[in-house]
XYZ file of C-alpha atoms in Angstrom:
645
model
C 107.264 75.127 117.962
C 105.651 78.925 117.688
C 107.616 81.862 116.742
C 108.295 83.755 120.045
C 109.072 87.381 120.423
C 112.441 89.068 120.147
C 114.552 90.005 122.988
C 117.120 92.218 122.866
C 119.491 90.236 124.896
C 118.991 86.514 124.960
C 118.692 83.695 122.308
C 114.993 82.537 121.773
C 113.969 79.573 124.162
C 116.635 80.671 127.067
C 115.814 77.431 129.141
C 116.053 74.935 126.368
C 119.741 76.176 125.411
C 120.660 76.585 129.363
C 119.664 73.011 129.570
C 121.558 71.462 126.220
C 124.604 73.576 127.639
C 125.109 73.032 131.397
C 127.365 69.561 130.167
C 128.817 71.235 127.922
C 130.269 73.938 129.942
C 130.885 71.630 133.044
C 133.157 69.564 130.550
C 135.201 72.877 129.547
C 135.511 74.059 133.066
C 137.447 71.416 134.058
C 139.784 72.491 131.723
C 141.327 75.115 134.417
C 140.298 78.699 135.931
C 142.375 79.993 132.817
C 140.399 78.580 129.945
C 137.345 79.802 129.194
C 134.623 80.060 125.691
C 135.631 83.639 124.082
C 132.761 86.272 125.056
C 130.227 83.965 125.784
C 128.596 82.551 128.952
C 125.930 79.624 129.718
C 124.022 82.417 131.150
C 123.724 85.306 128.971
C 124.032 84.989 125.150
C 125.698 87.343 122.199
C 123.131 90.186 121.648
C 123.559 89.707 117.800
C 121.545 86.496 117.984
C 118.027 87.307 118.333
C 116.464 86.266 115.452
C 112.792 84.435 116.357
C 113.226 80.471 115.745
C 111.503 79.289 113.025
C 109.054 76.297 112.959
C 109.028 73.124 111.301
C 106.504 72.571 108.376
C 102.969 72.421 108.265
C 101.864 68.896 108.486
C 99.786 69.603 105.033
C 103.530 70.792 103.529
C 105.106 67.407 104.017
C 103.633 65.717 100.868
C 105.840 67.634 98.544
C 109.443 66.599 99.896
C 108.110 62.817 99.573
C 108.856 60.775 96.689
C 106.271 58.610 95.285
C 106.913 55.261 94.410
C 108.474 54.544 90.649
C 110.056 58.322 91.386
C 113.751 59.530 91.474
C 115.100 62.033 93.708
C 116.632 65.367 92.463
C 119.757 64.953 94.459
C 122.835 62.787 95.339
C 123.825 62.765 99.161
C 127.497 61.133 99.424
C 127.748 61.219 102.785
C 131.384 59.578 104.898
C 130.652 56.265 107.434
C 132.941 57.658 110.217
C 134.584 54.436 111.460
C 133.042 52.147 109.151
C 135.163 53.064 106.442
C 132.859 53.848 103.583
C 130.791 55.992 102.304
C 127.161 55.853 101.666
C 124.940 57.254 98.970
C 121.256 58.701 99.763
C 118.848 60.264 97.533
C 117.181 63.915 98.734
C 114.747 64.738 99.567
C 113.882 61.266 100.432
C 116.608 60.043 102.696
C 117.227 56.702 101.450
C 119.860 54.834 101.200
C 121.114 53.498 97.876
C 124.683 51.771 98.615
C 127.455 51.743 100.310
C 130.813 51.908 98.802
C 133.545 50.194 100.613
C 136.734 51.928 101.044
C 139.062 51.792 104.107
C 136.813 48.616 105.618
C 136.170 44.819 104.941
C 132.972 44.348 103.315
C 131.553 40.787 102.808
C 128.572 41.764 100.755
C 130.785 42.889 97.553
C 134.044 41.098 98.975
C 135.772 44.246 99.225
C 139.259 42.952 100.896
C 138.702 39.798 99.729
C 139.464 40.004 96.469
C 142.964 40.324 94.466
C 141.593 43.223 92.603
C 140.211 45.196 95.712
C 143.086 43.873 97.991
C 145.907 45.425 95.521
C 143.476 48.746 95.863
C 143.884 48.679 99.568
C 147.125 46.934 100.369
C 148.505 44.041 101.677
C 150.679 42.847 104.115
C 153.138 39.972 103.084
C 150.793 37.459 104.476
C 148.275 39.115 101.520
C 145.865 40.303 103.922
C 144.957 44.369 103.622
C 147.483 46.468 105.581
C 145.289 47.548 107.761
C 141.191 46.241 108.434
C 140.099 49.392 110.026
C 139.384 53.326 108.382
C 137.760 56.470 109.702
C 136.109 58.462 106.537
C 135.191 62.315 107.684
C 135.420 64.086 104.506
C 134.170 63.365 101.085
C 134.450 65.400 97.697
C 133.318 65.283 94.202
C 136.365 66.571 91.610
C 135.908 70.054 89.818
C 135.998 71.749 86.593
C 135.388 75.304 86.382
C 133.973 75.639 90.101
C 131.375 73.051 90.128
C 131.295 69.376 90.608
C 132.511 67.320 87.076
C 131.373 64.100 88.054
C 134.462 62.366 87.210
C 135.941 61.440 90.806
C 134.753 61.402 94.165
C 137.352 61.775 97.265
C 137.533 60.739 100.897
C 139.783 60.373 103.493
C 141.193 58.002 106.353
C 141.881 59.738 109.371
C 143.311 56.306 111.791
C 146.055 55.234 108.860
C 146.361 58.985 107.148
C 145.164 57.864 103.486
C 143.273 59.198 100.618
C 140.605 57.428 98.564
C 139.325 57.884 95.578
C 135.782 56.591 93.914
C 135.431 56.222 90.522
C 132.081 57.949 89.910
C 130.757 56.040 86.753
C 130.991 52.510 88.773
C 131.096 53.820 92.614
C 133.639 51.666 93.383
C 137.334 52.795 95.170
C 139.873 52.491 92.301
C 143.276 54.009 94.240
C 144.315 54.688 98.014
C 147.480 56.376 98.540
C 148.700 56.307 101.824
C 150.506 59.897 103.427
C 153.545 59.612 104.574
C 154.695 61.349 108.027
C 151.328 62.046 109.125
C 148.279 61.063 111.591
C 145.124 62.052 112.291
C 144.384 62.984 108.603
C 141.186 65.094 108.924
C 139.835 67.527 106.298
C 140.393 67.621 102.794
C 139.419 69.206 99.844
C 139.837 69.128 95.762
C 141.431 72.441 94.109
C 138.015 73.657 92.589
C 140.480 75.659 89.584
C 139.290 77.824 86.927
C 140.957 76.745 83.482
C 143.724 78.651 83.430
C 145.579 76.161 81.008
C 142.902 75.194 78.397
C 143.870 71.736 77.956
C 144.064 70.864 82.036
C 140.499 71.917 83.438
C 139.524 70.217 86.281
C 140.770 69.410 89.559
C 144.583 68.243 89.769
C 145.241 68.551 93.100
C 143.578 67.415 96.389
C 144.535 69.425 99.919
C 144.794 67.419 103.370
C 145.501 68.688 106.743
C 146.804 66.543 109.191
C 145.121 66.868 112.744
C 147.756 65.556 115.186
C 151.289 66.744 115.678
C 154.221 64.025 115.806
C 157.869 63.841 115.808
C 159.534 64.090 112.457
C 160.581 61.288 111.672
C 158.297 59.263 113.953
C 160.813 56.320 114.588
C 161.158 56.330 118.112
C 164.282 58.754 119.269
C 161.430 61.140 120.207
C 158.523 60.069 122.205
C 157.143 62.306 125.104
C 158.675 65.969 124.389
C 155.786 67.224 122.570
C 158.205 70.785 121.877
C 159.781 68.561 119.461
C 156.243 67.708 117.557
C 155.197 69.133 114.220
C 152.257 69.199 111.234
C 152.151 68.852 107.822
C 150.032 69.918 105.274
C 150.195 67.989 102.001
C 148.940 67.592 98.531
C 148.279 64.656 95.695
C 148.200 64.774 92.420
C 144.627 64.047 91.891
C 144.873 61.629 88.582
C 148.069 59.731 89.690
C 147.146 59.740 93.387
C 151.258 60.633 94.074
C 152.123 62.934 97.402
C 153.145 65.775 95.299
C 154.389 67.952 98.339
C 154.192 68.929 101.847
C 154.392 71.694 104.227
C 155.550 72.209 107.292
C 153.077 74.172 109.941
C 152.548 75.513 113.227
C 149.501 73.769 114.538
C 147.094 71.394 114.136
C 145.055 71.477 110.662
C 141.185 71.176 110.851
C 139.041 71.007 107.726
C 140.621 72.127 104.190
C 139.093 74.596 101.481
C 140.188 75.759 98.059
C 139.750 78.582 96.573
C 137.551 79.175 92.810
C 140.897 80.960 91.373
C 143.215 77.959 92.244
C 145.325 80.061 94.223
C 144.925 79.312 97.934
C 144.033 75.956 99.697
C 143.206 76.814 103.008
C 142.897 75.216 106.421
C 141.714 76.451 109.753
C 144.179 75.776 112.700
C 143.568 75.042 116.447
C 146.509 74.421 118.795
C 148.503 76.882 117.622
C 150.136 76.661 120.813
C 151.043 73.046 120.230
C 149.945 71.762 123.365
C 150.043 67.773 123.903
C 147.213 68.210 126.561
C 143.718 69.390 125.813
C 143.581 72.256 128.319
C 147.180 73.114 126.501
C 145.369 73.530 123.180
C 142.832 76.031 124.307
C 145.104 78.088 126.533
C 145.242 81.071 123.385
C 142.708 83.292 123.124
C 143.177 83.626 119.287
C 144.677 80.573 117.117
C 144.668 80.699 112.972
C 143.168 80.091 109.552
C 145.897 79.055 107.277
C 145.931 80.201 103.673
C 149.132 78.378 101.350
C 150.002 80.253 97.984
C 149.791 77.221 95.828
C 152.222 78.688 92.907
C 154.687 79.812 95.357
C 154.839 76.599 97.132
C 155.164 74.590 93.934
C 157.834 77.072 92.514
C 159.817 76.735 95.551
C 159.489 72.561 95.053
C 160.242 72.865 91.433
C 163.808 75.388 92.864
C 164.768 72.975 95.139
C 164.091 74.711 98.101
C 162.713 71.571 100.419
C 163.761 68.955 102.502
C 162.390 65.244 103.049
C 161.519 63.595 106.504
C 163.159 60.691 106.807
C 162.570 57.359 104.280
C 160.121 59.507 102.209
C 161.101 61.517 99.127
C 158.227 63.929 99.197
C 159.253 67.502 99.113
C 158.517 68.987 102.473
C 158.768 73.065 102.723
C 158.955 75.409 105.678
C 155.798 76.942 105.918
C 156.237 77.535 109.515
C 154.936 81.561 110.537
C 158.430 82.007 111.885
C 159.793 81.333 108.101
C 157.014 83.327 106.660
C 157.244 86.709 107.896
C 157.771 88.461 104.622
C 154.715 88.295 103.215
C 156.126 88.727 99.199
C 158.120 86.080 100.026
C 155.958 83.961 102.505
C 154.331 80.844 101.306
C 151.467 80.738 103.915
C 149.415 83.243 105.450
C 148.060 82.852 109.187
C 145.398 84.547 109.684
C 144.289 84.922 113.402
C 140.766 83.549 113.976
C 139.011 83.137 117.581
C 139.261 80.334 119.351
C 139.665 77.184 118.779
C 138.045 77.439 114.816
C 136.474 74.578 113.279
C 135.638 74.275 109.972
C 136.429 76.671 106.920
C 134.228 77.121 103.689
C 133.939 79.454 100.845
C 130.879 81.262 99.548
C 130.082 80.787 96.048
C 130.937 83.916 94.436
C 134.583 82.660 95.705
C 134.462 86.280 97.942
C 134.745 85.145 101.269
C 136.014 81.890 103.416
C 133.760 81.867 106.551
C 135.379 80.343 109.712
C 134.004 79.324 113.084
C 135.248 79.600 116.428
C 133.864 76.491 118.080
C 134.773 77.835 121.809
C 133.934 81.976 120.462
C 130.330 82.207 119.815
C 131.780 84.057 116.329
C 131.908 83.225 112.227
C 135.217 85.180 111.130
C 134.278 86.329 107.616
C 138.025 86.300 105.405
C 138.176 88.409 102.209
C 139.807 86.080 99.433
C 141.241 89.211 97.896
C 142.812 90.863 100.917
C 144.152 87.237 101.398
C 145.895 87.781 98.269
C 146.806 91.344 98.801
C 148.618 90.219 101.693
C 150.907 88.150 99.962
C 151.463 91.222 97.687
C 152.689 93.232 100.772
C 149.718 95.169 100.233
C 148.134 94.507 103.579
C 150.393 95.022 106.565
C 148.531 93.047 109.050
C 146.572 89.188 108.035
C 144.076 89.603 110.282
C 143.015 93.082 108.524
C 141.784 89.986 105.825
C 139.028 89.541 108.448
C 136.307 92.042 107.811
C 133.106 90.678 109.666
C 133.214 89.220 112.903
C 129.082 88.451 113.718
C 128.352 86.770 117.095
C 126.093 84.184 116.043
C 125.542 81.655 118.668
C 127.197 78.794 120.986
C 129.640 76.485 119.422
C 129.700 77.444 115.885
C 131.176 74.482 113.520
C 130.559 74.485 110.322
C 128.880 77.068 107.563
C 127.119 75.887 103.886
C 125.637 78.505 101.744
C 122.692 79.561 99.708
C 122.678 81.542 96.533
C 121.131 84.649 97.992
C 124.188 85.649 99.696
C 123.370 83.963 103.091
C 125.091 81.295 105.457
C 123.931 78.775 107.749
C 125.780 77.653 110.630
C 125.368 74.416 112.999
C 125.932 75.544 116.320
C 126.697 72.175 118.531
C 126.380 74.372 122.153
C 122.987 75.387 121.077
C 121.383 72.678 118.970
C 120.881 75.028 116.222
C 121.403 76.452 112.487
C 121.797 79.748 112.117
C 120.892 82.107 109.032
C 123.042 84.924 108.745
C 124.312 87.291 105.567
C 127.746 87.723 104.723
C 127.211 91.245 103.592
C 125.343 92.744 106.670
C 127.715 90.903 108.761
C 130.682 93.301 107.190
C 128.241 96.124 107.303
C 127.911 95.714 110.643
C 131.794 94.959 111.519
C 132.118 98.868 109.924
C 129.771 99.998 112.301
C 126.194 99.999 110.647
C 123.900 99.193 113.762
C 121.193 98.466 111.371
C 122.799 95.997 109.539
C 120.403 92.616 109.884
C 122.277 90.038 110.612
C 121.297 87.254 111.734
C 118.035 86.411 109.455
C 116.467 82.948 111.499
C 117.489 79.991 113.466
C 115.877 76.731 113.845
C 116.309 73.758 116.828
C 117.674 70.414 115.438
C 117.752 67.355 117.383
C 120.528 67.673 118.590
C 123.960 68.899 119.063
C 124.742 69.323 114.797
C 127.948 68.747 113.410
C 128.345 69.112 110.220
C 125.829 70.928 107.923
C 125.628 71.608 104.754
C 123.542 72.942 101.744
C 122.258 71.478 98.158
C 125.271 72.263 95.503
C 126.842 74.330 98.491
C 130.488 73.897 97.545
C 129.917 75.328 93.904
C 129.569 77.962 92.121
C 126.077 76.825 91.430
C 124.521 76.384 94.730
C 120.667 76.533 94.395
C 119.448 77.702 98.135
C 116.859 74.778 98.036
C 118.249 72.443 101.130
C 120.672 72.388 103.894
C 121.112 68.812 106.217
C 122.117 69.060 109.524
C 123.949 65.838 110.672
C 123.411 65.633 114.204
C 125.518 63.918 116.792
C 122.559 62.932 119.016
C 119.159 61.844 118.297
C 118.038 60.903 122.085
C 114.013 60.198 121.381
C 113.883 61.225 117.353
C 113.530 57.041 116.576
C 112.880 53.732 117.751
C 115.438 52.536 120.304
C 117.708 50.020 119.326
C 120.153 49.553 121.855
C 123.083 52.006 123.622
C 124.290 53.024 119.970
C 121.740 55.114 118.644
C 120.775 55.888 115.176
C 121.870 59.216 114.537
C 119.892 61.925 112.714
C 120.342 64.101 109.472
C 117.634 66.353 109.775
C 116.519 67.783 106.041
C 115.724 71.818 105.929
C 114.069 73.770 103.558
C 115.987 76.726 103.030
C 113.819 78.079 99.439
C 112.183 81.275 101.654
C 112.897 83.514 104.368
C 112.276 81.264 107.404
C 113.694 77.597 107.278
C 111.395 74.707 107.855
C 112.040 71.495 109.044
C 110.963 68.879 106.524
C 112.535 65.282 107.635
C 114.318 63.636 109.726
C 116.663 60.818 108.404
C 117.731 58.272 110.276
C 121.710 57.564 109.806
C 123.682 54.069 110.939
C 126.823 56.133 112.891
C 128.654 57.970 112.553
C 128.586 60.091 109.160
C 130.922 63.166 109.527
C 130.539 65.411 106.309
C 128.774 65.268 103.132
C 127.481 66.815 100.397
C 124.387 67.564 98.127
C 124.481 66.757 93.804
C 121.933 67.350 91.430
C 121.329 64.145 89.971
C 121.878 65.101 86.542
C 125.734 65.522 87.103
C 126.129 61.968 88.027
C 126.214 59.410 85.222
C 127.301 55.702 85.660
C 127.743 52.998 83.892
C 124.644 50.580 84.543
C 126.866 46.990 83.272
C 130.962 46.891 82.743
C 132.691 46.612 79.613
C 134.415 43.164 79.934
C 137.349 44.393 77.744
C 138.382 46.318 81.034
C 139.676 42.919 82.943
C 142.587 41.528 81.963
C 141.733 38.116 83.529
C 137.949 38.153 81.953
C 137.145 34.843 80.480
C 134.733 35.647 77.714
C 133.713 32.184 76.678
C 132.867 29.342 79.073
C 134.560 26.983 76.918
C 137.533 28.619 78.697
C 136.701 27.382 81.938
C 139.176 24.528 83.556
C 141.775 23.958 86.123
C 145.006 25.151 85.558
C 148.249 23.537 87.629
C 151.302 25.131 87.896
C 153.003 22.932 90.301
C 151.121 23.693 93.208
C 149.485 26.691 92.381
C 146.253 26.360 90.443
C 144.193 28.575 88.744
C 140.653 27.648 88.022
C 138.454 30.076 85.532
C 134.474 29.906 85.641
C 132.080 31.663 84.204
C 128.489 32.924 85.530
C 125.274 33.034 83.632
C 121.823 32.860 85.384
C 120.929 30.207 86.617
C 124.774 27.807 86.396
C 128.630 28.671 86.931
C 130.100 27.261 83.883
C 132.340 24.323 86.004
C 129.880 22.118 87.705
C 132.756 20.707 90.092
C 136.591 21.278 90.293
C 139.353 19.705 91.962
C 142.465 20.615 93.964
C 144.402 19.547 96.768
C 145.133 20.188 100.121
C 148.245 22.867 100.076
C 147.345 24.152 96.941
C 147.425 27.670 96.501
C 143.768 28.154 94.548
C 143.023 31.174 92.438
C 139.588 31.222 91.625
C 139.216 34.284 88.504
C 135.081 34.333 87.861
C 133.238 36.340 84.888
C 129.675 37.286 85.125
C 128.513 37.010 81.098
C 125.185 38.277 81.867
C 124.386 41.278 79.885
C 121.503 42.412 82.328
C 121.588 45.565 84.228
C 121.081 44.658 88.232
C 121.907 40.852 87.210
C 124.604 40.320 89.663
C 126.421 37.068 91.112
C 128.482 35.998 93.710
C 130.595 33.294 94.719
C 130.892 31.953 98.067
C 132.520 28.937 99.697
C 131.563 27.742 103.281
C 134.597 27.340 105.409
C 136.839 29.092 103.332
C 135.704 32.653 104.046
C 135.286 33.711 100.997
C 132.338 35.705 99.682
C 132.632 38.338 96.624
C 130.178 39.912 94.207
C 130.580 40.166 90.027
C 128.419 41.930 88.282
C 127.255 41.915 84.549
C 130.421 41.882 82.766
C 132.399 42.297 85.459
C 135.506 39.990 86.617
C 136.500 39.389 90.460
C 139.551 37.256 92.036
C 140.347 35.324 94.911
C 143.257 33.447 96.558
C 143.357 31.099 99.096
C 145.623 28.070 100.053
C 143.086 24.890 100.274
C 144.277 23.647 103.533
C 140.660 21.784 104.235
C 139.843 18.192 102.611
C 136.346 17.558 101.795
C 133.608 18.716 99.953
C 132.649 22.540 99.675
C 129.750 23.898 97.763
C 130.239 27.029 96.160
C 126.914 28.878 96.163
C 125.818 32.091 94.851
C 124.525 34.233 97.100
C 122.789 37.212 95.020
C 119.399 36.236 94.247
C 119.533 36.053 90.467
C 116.952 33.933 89.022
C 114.363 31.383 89.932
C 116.567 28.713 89.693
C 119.159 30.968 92.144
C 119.282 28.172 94.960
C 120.496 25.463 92.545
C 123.266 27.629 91.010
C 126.229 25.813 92.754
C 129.165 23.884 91.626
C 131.428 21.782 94.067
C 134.868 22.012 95.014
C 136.761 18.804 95.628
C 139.791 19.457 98.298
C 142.093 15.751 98.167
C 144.095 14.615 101.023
């Protein structure tokens, strides 16, 4: 696409944008004569955005964002599934995919809610199936120290059952879920990024989560359709014991989550402020809220007594309601008013500024952090004086990542775009310099982008090298395969003053959120340590059945190309626990054990020891097979398990 003049008062390629929009806009219409988008129309657009839009690469430019063959990439992409649960692992600039690590869902190829060890990780019912077989991952975050990501822990959350994961980064595997009680629709989240203020505790110990959809408290059923009665809270865990430390009650419904660098605020932008039950309800305001909770006030006021619970749960709950908050050297939550309808909240770098945007306003609100603060002094007299740029940037602003220049980029959904605008000329401009340049360059993506974000973004150390726009639609970008469409994360160069468009990734739906890592902050382990399983048999001499009336516990080992029990023996009703050690020292020499009719399939790899129970309710003969290619010999590793009548 060529560069195309300026106009003074319409966005660059008028027709293409009138086009994308006209659904758009029918959809919100419908909503009633008395909701509309805040200063914008589908005709005429905000004169602020008239940058030129920028082209994608040269074809002769491509070579260098490809990765030869026997190459690494420079970057980590952990990147949430949506509503398959998990979260997946890319390398950049590449695009491809290196795992998946099951979470929230059932995953056959590891036997992730099959086993006892990943079952007691998720949950289980009294029948010992996992609580729940379904999960909805949107947000995913690496744990801090000092601002910038520590490599330790990696978060993510459930937004069907309200529950927090969290991923071991030396093994990539989920090691604790803590379900949140007296919530739903748990949507953003975010680790307390904390500078060390106590030496000897340095990195995050605390993880935010704002909880999307309001509900009666307590939701037993004495309240069911008088949505006045309906209320939100925000919450936080303790990061290394995964315990609901408190909660706090809100007006509104809580978007995304950010932290601040000082470990002072969390923050969360707020739509239906009103706290409609009905859509056209929810955008009736012209002006709803970004939230900003004094984290040392709150946790005084827990540690003074000064909460209540909701019903069965024991969690501190205080009232950070704005109609308890009015004094603000008292208050333990700031609302700061933010047009319309605001999704998404992020903080620059430098820890200066939060930038929020208004999804139905075609405006970023730019928040000091200190006049935040000076607020809760009593130092400001108004929160929305905290807001001190306001730049009309385009249709259906969502989300903002930044560079290390001092710039932001912004995926507008409305217009199928990212936007490059500076923080600094945008508050120039607010105090009335016309020359302020704001917006710096915009580029098409294909199309309608969610989320965005840039390379080391959420740190103090973001580089300016990348930004990935996850789009909702890719349309024509791939091969068809079917009604559900592949869905695109589009890879920008963001290095000089125009951004080019480099790649386009195909993505298996629906990612929501992720997030870019220099490689050399993540360091795994490439075998376990078989000292870390209690159950490990470390010697196949161990092997055998065990019978304990009419339980039975049989141990066997696994060491290319044989399982150490050629056959074993049970009977029908027996309640079977097969425990199974992998005593292969070889990195990437993995196992498995399944069992045909039994539905069981898990994975153990080099030094690593998996469990499974299962009442033997089938006579006959069952083959137990492993089913990771491991060695030439792979298709006669087998033993044989005898069910008697």
């Amino acid at each position: 696409m060529k560069d195309i003049d300026k106009t003074p008062d319409t966005l660059p390629d008028e027709g293409r944008r009138k086009f994308l929009n006209t659904a758009a806009f029918a959809g919100l219409a419908g909503a009633g004569a008395s909701i509309g988008l805040s200063a914008c129309n589908s005709d005429k657009a905000a004169p602020a955005a008239t940058a030129t839009v920028a082209a994608p690469a040269e074809a002769s430019e491509f070579g260098k964002y490809e990765v030869p063959p026997g190459e690494l990439d420079e970057y980590y992409v952990f990147s949430s599934g949506g509503h398959s649960g998990e979260v997946r692992i890319y390398g950049l600039p590449s695009g491809r995919e290196l795992k998946r690590i099951p979470v929230f869902n059932m995953d056959c190829m590891v036997g992730w809610g099959i086993t006892n060890e990943s079952k007691a990780v998720i949950g289980t019912r009294p029948d010992g199936q996992p609580k729940y077989h379904t999960g909805d991952t949107h947000h995913v975050h690496l744990s801090y120290t000092d601002g910038t990501y520590d490599g330790r822990y990696l978060f993510v959350n459930d937004k069907i059952h309200g529950r927090l994961g969290r991923i071991r980064m030396d093994t990539m595997e989920c090691d604790k879920i803590t379900e949140i009680p007296n919530i739903q629709g748990f949507h953003g989240t975010f680790p307390d990024k904390r500078d060390p203020v106590d030496a000897a505790i340095n990195h995050t110990t605390r993880v935010f989560c704002g909880a999307e959809f309001s509900i009666p408290l307590p939701n037993d059923g004495s309240v069911l359709e008088d949505a006045s009665q309906y209320k939100s809270l925000f919450t936080c865990i303790n990061a290394d014991t995964m315990e609901v430390a408190w909660q706090a009650l809100i007006d509104g419904n809580c978007d995304l989550v950010a932290t601040s660098y000082d470990g002072k605020l969390a923050a969360t932008n707020q739509y239906n402020t009103e706290m409609g039950a009905l859509y056209e309800e929810m955008m009736a305001s012209e002006m709803d809220a970004c939230l900003f909770f004094n984290v040392a006030r709150i946790e005084a006021a827990v540690k003074a007594g000064k909460f209540t619970t909701v019903g069965n749960s024991s969690v501190p709950v205080v009232d950070a309601t704005k109609a308890a908050n009015q004094d603000p050297k008292s208050a333990l939550v700031c609302y700061v008013p933010i047009p319309k309808n605001p999704h998404g909240v992020n903080i620059s770098p430098d820890g200066k500024y939060y930038a929020c945007s208004g999804k139905l306003s075609p405006t970023a609100s730019v928040i000091e952090h200190e006049k935040v603060l000076a607020w809760f002094d009593g130092a400001l007299d108004d929160a929305r004086k905290a807001v001190v740029a306001e730049p009309e940037i385009g249709l259906g602003p969502l989300h903002t990542g930044f560079d290390n220049k001092g710039n932001a980029y912004t995926t507008l959904f409305l217009d199928s775009q990212i936007v490059k605008w500076n923080v600094e000329a945008a508050i120039k401009s607010f105090n009335g310099d016309q020359n302020a340049q704001v917006v710096l360059d915009r580029i098409d993506v294909h199309y309608q982008p969610g989320h965005g974000f840039t390379s080391m973004g959420e740190t103090r150390e973001s580089d300016g090298r990348y930004f990935i726009s996850d789009n909702k639609f890719s349309k024509d970008r791939f091969l068809p395969v079917g009604p559900l469409h592949a869905e695109t994360a589009q890879l920008i160069d963001i290095s000089g003053d125009k951004m080019k468009l480099v790649a386009d990734h195909s993505v298996y739906s629906e990612p929501h959120d992720s997030i870019i890592v220099r490689r050399d902050i993540v360091k795994t382990r490439q075998i376990y340590s078989i000292d870390d399983f209690p159950l490990a048999i470390k010697d196949p001499k161990e092997s055998g059945v065990f019978r304990d009336g009419n339980k039975v516990t049989v141990k066997i080992t696994s060491q290319a190309p044989a399982f150490s029990l050629r056959d074993f023996k049970v009977k029908v009703g027996d309640e079977v626990t097969i425990i199974l050690t992998n005593l292969d020292k070889v990195e990437d020499l993995t196992h498995a054990m399944a069992i045909p009719k039994y539905d069981i399939n898990f994975v153990v790899n080099p030094q690593q020891t998996q469990s499974v129970t299962f009442k033997a309710d089938k006579p006959g003969v069952f083959w137990c097979y492993c089913t990771n290619f491991c060695h030439a010999l792979h298709l006669e590793m087998r033993s044989r398990m005898y069910v008697e009548a």
